[in-house]
CSV table of C-alpha atoms and ligand atoms in Angstrom, one decimal:
chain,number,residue,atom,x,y,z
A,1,UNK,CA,45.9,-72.2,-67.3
A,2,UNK,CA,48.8,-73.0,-65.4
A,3,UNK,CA,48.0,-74.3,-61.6
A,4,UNK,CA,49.8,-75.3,-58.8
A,5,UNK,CA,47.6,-77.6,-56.5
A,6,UNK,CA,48.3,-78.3,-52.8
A,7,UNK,CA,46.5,-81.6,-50.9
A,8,UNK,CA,45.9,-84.7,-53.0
A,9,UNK,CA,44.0,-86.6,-50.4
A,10,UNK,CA,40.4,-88.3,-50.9
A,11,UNK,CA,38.8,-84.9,-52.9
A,12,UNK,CA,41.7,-83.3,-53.7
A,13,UNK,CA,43.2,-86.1,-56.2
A,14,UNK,CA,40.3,-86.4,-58.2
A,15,UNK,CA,39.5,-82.8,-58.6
A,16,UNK,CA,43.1,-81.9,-60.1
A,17,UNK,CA,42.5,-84.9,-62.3
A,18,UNK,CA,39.5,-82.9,-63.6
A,19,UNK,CA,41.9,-80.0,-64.1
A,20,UNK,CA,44.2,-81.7,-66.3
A,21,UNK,CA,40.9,-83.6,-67.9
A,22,UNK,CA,40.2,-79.9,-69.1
A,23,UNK,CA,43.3,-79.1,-70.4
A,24,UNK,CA,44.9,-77.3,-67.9
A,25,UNK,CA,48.7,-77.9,-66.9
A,26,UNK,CA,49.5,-78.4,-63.2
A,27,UNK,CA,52.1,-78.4,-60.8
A,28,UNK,CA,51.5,-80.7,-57.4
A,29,UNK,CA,52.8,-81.4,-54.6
A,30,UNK,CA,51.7,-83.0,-51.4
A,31,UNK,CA,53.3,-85.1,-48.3
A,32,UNK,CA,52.0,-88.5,-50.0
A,33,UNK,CA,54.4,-90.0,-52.2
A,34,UNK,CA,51.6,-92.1,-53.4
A,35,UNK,CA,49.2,-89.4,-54.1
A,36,UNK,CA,52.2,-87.5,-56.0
A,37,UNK,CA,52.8,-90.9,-58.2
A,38,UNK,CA,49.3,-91.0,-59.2
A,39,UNK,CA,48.9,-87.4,-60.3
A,40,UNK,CA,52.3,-88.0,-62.0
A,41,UNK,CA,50.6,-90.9,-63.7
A,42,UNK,CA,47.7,-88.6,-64.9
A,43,UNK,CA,50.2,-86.1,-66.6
A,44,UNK,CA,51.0,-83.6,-64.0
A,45,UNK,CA,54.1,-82.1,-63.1
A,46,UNK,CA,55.5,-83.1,-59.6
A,47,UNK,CA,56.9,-80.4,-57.0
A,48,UNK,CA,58.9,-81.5,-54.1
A,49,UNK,CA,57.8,-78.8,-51.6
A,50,UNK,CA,55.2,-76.0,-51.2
A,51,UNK,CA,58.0,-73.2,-52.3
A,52,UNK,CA,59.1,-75.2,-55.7
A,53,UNK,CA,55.3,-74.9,-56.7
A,54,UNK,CA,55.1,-71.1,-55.3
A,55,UNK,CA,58.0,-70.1,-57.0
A,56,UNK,CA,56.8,-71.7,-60.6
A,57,UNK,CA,57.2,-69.2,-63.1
A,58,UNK,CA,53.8,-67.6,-65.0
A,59,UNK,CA,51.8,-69.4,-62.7
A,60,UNK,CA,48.0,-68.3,-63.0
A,61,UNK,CA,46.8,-69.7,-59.6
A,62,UNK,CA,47.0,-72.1,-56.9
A,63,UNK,CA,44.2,-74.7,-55.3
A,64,UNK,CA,44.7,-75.7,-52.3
A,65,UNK,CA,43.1,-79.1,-50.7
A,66,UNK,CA,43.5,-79.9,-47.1
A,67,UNK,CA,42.3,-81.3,-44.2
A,68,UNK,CA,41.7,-78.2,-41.8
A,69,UNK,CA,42.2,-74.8,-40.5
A,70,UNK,CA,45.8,-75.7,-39.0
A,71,UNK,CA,46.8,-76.8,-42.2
A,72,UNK,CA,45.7,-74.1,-44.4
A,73,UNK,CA,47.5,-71.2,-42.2
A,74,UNK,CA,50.2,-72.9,-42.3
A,75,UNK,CA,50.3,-73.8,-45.8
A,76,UNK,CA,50.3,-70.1,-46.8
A,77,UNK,CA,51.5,-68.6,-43.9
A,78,UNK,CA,54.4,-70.4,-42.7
A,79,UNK,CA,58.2,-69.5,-42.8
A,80,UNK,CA,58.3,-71.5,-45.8
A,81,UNK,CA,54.5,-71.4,-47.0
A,82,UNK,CA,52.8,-69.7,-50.4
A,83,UNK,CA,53.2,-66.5,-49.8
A,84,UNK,CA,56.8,-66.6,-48.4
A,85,UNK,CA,57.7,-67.1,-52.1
A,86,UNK,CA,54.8,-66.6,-54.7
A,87,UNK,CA,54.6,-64.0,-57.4
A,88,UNK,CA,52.3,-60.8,-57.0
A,89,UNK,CA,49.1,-61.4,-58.2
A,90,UNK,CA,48.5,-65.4,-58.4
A,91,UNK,CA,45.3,-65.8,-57.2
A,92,UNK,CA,45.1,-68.2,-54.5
A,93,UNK,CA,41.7,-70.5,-54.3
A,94,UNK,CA,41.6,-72.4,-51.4
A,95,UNK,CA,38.5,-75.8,-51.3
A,96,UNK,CA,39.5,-77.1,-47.9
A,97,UNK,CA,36.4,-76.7,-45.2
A,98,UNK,CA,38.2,-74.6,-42.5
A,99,UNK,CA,36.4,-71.9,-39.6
A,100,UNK,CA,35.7,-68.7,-41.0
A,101,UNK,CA,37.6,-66.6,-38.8
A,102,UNK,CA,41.1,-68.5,-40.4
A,103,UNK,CA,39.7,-67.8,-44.2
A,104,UNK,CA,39.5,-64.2,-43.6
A,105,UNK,CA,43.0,-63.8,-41.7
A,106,UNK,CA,45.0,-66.0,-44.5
A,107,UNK,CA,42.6,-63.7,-47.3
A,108,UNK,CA,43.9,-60.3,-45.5
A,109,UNK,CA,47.2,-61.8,-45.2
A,110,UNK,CA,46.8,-63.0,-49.2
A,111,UNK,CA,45.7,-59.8,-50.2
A,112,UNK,CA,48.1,-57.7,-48.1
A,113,UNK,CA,51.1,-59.2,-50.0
A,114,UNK,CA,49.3,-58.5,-53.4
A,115,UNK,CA,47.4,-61.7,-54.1
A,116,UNK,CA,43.7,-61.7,-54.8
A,117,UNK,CA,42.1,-65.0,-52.2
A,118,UNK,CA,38.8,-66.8,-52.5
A,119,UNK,CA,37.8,-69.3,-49.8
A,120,UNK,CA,35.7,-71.8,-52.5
A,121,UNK,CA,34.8,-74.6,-50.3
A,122,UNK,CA,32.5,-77.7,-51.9
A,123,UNK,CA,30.0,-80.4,-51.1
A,124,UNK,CA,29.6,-83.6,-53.3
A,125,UNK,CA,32.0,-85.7,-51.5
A,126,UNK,CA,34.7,-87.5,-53.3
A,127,UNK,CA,31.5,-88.8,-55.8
A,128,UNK,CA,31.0,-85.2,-56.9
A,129,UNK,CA,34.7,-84.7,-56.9
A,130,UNK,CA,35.2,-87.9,-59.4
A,131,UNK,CA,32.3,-86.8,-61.4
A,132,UNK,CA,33.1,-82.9,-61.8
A,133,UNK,CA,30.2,-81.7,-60.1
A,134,UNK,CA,30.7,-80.7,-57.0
A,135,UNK,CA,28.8,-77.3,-55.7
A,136,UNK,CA,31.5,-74.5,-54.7
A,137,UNK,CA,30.7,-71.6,-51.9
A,138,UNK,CA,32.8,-69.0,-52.8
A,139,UNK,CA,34.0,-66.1,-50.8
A,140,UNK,CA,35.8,-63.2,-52.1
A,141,UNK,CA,35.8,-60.3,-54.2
A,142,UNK,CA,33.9,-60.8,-57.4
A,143,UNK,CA,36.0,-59.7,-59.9
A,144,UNK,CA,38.5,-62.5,-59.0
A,145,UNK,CA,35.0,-64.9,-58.5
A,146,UNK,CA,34.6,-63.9,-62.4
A,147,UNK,CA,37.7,-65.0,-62.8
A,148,UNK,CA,38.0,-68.7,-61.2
A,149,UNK,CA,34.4,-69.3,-62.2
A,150,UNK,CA,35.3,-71.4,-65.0
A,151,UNK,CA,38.3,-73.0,-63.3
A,152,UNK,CA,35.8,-73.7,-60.8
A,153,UNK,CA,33.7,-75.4,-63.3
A,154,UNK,CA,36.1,-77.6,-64.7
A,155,UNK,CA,35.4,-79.5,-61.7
A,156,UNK,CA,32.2,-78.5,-60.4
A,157,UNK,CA,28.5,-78.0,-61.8
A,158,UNK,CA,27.4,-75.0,-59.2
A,159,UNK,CA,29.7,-72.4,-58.5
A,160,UNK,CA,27.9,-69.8,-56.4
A,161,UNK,CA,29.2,-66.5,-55.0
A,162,UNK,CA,28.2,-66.2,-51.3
A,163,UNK,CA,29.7,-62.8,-50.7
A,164,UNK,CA,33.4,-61.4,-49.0
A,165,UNK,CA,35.9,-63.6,-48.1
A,166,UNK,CA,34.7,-66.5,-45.4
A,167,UNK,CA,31.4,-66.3,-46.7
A,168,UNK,CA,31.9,-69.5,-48.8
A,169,UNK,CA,32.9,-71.2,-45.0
A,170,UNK,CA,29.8,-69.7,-43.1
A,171,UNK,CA,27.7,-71.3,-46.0
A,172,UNK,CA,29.3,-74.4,-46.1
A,173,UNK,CA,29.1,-75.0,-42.1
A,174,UNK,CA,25.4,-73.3,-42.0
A,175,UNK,CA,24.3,-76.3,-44.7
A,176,UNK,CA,26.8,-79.0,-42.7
A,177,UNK,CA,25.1,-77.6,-39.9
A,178,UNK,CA,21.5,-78.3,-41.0
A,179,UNK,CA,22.1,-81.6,-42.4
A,180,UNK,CA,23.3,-82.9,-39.4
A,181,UNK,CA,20.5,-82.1,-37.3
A,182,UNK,CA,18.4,-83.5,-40.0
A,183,UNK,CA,19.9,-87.0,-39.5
A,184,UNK,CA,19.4,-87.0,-36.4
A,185,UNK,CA,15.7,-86.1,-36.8
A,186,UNK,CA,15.3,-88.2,-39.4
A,187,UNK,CA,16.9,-91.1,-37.8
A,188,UNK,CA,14.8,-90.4,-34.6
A,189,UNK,CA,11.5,-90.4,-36.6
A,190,UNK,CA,12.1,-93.5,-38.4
A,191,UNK,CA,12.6,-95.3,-34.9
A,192,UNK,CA,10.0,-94.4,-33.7
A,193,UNK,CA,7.2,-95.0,-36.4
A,194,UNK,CA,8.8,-98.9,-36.8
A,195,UNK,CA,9.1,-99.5,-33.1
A,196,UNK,CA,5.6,-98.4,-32.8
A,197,UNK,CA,5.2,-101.3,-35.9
A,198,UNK,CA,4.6,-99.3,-39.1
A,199,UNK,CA,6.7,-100.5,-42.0
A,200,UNK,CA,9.9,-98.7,-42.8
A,201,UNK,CA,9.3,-98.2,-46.5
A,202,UNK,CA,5.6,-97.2,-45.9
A,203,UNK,CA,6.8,-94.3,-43.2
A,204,UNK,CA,9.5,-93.1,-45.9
A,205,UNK,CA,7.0,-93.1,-48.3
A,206,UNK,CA,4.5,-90.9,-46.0
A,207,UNK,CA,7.4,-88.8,-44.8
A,208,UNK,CA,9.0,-88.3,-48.2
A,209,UNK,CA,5.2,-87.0,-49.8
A,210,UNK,CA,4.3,-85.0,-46.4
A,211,UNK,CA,5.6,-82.0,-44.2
A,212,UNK,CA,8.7,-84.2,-42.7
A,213,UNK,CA,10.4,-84.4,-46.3
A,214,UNK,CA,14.1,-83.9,-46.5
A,215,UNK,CA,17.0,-84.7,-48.1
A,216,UNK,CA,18.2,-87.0,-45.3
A,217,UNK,CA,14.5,-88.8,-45.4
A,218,UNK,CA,14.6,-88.8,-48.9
A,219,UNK,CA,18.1,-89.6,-50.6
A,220,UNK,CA,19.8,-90.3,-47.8
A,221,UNK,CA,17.5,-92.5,-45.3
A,222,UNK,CA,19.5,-94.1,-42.6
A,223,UNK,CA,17.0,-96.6,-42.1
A,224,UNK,CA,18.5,-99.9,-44.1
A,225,UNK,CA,16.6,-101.0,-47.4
A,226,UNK,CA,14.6,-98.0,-47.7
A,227,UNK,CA,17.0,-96.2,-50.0
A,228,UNK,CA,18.8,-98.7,-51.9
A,229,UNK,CA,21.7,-96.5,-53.2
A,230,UNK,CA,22.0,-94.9,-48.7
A,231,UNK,CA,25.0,-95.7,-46.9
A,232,UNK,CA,22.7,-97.4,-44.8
A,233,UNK,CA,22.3,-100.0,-47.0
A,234,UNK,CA,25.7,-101.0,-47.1
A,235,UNK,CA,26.5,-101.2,-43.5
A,236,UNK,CA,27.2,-97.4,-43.6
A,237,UNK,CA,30.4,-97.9,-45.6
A,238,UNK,CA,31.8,-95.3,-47.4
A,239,UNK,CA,29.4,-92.1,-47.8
A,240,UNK,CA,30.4,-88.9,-45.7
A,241,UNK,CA,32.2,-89.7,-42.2
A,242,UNK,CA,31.3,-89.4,-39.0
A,243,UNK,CA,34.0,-88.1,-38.1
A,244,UNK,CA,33.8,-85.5,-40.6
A,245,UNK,CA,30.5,-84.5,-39.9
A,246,UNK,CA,32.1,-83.7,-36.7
A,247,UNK,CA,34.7,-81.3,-37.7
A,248,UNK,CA,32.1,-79.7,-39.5
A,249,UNK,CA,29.6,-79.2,-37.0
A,250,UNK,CA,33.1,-78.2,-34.4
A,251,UNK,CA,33.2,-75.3,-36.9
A,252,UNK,CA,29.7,-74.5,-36.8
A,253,UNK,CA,29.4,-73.9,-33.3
A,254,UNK,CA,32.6,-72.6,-32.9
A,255,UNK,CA,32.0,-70.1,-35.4
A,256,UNK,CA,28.4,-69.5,-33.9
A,257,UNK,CA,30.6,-68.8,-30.4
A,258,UNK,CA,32.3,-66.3,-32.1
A,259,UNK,CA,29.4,-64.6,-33.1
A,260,UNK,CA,27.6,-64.9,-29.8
A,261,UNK,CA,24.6,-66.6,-32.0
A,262,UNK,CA,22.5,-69.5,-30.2
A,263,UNK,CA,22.8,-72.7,-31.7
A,264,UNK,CA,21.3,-75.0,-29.9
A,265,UNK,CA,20.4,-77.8,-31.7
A,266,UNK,CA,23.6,-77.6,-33.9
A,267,UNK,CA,25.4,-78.1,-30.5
A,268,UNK,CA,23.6,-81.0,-29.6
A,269,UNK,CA,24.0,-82.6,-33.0
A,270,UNK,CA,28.1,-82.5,-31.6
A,271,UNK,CA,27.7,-83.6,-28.8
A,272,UNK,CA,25.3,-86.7,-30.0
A,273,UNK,CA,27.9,-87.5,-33.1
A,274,UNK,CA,30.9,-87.2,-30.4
A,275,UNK,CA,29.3,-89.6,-28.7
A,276,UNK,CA,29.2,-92.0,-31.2
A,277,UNK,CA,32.6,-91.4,-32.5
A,278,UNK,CA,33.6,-92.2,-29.2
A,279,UNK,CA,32.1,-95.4,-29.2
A,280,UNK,CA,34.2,-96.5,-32.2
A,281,UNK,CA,32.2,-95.5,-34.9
A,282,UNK,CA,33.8,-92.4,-36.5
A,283,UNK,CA,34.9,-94.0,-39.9
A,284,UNK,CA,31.2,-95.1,-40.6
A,285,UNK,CA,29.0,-92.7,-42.5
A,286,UNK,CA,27.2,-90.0,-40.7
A,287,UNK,CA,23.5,-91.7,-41.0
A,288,UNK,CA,24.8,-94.8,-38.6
A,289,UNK,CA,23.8,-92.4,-36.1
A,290,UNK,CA,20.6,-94.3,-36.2
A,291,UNK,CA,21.9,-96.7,-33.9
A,292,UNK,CA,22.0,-94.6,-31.1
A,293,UNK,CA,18.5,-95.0,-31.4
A,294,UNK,CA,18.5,-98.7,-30.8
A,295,UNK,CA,16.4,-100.1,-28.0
B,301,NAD,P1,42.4,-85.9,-47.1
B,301,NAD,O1,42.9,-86.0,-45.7
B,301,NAD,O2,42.1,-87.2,-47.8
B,301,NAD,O3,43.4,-85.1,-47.9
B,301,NAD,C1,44.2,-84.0,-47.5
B,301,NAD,C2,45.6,-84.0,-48.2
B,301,NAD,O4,46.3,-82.9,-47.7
B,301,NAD,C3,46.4,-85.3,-47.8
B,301,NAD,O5,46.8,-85.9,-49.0
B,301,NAD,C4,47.6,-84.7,-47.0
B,301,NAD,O6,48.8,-85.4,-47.3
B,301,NAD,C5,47.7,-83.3,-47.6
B,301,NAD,N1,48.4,-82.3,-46.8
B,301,NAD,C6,48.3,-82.1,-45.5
B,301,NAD,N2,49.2,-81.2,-45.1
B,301,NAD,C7,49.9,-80.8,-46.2
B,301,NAD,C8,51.0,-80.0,-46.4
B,301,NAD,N3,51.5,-79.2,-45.4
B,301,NAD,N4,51.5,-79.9,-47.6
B,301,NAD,C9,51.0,-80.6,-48.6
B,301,NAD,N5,50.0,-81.5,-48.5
B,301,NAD,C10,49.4,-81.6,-47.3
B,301,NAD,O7,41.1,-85.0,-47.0
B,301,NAD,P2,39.9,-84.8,-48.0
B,301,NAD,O8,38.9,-85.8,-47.8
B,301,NAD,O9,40.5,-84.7,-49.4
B,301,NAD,O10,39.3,-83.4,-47.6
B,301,NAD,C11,40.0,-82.2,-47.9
B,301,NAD,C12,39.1,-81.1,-47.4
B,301,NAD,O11,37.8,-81.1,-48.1
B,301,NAD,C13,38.8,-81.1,-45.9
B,301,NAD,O12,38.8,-79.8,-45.4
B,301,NAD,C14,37.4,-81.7,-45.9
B,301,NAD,O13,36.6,-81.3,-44.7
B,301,NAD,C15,36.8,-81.2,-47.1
B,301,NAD,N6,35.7,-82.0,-47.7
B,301,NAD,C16,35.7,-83.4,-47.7
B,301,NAD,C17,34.7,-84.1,-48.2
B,301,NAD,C18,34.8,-85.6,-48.3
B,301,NAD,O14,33.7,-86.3,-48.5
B,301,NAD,N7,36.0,-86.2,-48.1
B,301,NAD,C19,33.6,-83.5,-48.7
B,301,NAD,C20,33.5,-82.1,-48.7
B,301,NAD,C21,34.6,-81.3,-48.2
């Protein structure tokens, strides 16, 4: 297929590697020169603005990357955005993790000027993303998901169809959403159990067999040396941000405000992880949160 791909940051770079891995040709652009040389390196073709890769001729579809919901309306929305210039008919995909109520309004707006839209957000992190198998939520008609699943899958492993357009955000945030309270639980258990003097491995162990399991208790403990391959064992470099965590839970509960739905303990998962932003710690992964927990 011929793609045009918007956003080469952090997941964005590897997945269009994948793309051309498979075959595929592309056309890139984004506002890093050095994320445009590397791509450039890999084989693709380089754009020099959002209209040059719009206006490509037989283009099959565009993937967009970016950081959030500011940047996706006015990616496609703006004087000179995608659909100021793009052909009837491309179908738009875009990955970025943005609020709900933004997918649907750029997929009306998509569909309005005659081009089929899927929100497709992932989770894997930029491992998944260098591996080719993330998991992608997708939101939008099905005939079009029938027709980006195996795009999808050139750099992905589960490619599931949550329903009409924002759908693949709400599930995205509702998961986000989960696993940040479940750090924060987990992270609170643990303390507690070795501050009252049982052995961290031990508690993991009974936690991981019993009725606490979970994937932050289990894969992802943010106790150090429980889980060799955890962030936590590393200082909590690299991993999943707090920062980004975050955003993510900023969407849940925004979106929850939206739909006048209680959610309590996402809320006070933000307001616990704004905290510790605040205190410096936003670049660190998520499971540092622990250390709130510190006597
Ligand atoms: P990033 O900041 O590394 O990359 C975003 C890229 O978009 C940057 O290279 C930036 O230059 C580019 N960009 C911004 N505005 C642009 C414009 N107007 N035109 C062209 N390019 C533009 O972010 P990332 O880590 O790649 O994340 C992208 C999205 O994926 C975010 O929504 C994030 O929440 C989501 N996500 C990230 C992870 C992760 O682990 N990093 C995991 C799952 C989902």
């Amino acid at each position: 297929m011929k793609i045009g791909f918007i956003g080469l940051g952090n997941m964005g770079s590897p997945m269009a590697c994948n793309l051309l891995k498979a075959g595929h040709e592309l056309i890139v652009f984004d506002l890093s020169e050095i994320a445009l040389t590397h791509l450039k390196q890999s084989g693709a073709k380089v754009a020099r603005s959002i209209t040059e890769v719009a206006q490509t001729s037989n283009l099959d579809t565009i993937i967009t990357m970016l950081p959030a919901s500011q940047h996706v309306r006015s990616v496609y929305l703006g004087n000179d955005g995608i659909l100021a210039t793009v052909a009837k008919d491309v179908l738009l995909i875009d990955c970025s993790t943005i609020d709900p109520h933004t997918a649907r309004d750029v997929a009306k707006a998509s569909e309005q000027h005659g081009n089929p839209m899927l929100d497709a957000p992932v989770s894997g992190g930029t491992g998944g993303a260098e591996a080719g198998t993330l998991t992608f939520m997708v939101g939008g008609q099905e005939q079009w998901f029938n027709v980006a699943k195996p795009l999808l899958s050139d750099m992905g492993k589960n490619i599931v169809h949550c329903g009409d357009s924002g759908n693949g955000q709400v599930a995205k945030v509702a998961n986000n959403m989960l696993l940040g309270i479940s750090m924060i639980a987990t992270a609170e258990a643990m303390s507690l159990g070795v501050s009252l003097g049982v052995d961290p491995k031990v508690l993991a162990g009974i936690i991981n067999t019993s009725s606490g399991r979970c994937w932050s208790s289990e894969i992802y403990n943010p106790f150090p040396g429980v889980v060799e391959t955890a962030p936590a064992g590393r200082a909590y470099s690299g991993g999943f941000g707090v920062d980004l965590m975050l955003k993510d839970l900023g969407l849940a509960t925004e979106a929850a405000k939206q739909a006048q739905q209680p959610v309590v303990l996402g809320a006070m998962a933000q307001q616990l992880y704004q905290l510790f932003s605040n205190q410096g710690y936003g670049k660190l992964d998520f499971s540092a949160i622990i250390n709130l927990h510190k006597k």
